[in-house]
């Protein structure tokens, strides 16, 4: 069994849930699509992101399975577009308070002074100038309400605002054929993502949470918010962004979590 599943609520029969979900999805596909789907497989995180449901207990699993049987179009899009949009929510659905999580406790979160902050950009990009916060605030900002899913067995809906990461990557002259974008953070955390996810329309260089500057505990001054990836792939307190063809893994990924970790 995949190591990351061991963090999901132990009362859940993971194998059973995934088998049921796969049966439901396969039923909606023709032969060649079914073959492709079964090869690709389904994870609990993928099921949660596909249905927009929290999959942390048995009753939520029931509703996720019920939803899947009525979502033929979405399943097709998920499998074949490569640009599936994660579900979005209304502001009234935001989880309050939004949980904090890291490999340390909240009072140990890095302290970063806004005025001193510099974002370094390296690797396969034309413009390697350092970025200050005012430079990032000057770019066109958008916001979105999406669900964050942590493999430790919780999920929560939050609102993040910032710069579409694709805009940022294009502005600095990124080689869009490069394989990876990797991140180093102000704590010991690091991660890396595939270029398709970096360019996904919902991937945000997030500077705000719920309309306010990103609080320290949620990654001040900047994090990458990807509703198509599980929580452990969403880096907080980013200090270095590198575009590269070298695999650089990640803090959790190097301990056995799935590197792709998303849809
Ligand atoms: N820099 C950094 N980023 C991180 C982590 C971390 O420990 N350090 N933890 C990850 C995990 S496992 C989760 S669930 C989310 C939690 O984000 P939140 O505190 O905004 O809920 O941050 C992710 N990004
Ligand atoms: Mo997490």
JSON list of C-alpha atoms and ligand atoms in Angstrom, two decimals, residues 101-102 148-152 154 230-233 252 257, ligand 2:
[
{"chain": "A", "resi": 101, "resn": "UNK", "atom": "CA", "xyz": [-0.49, 22.24, 9.44]},
{"chain": "A", "resi": 102, "resn": "UNK", "atom": "CA", "xyz": [3.27, 21.82, 9.13]},
{"chain": "A", "resi": 148, "resn": "UNK", "atom": "CA", "xyz": [-7.41, 21.90, 0.62]},
{"chain": "A", "resi": 149, "resn": "UNK", "atom": "CA", "xyz": [-7.08, 18.15, 1.23]},
{"chain": "A", "resi": 150, "resn": "UNK", "atom": "CA", "xyz": [-4.49, 16.87, 3.71]},
{"chain": "A", "resi": 151, "resn": "UNK", "atom": "CA", "xyz": [-3.63, 13.15, 3.64]},
{"chain": "A", "resi": 152, "resn": "UNK", "atom": "CA", "xyz": [-3.60, 13.17, 7.45]},
{"chain": "A", "resi": 154, "resn": "UNK", "atom": "CA", "xyz": [-8.83, 16.42, 7.09]},
{"chain": "A", "resi": 230, "resn": "UNK", "atom": "CA", "xyz": [-2.87, 17.39, -2.07]},
{"chain": "A", "resi": 231, "resn": "UNK", "atom": "CA", "xyz": [-1.92, 19.61, 0.87]},
{"chain": "A", "resi": 232, "resn": "UNK", "atom": "CA", "xyz": [1.64, 18.34, 1.27]},
{"chain": "A", "resi": 233, "resn": "UNK", "atom": "CA", "xyz": [2.50, 19.54, -2.26]},
{"chain": "A", "resi": 252, "resn": "UNK", "atom": "CA", "xyz": [7.36, 14.46, 2.20]},
{"chain": "A", "resi": 257, "resn": "UNK", "atom": "CA", "xyz": [4.60, 10.17, -0.27]},
{"chain": "B", "resi": 2, "resn": "LIG", "atom": "MO1", "xyz": [-0.82, 17.80, 4.81]}
]
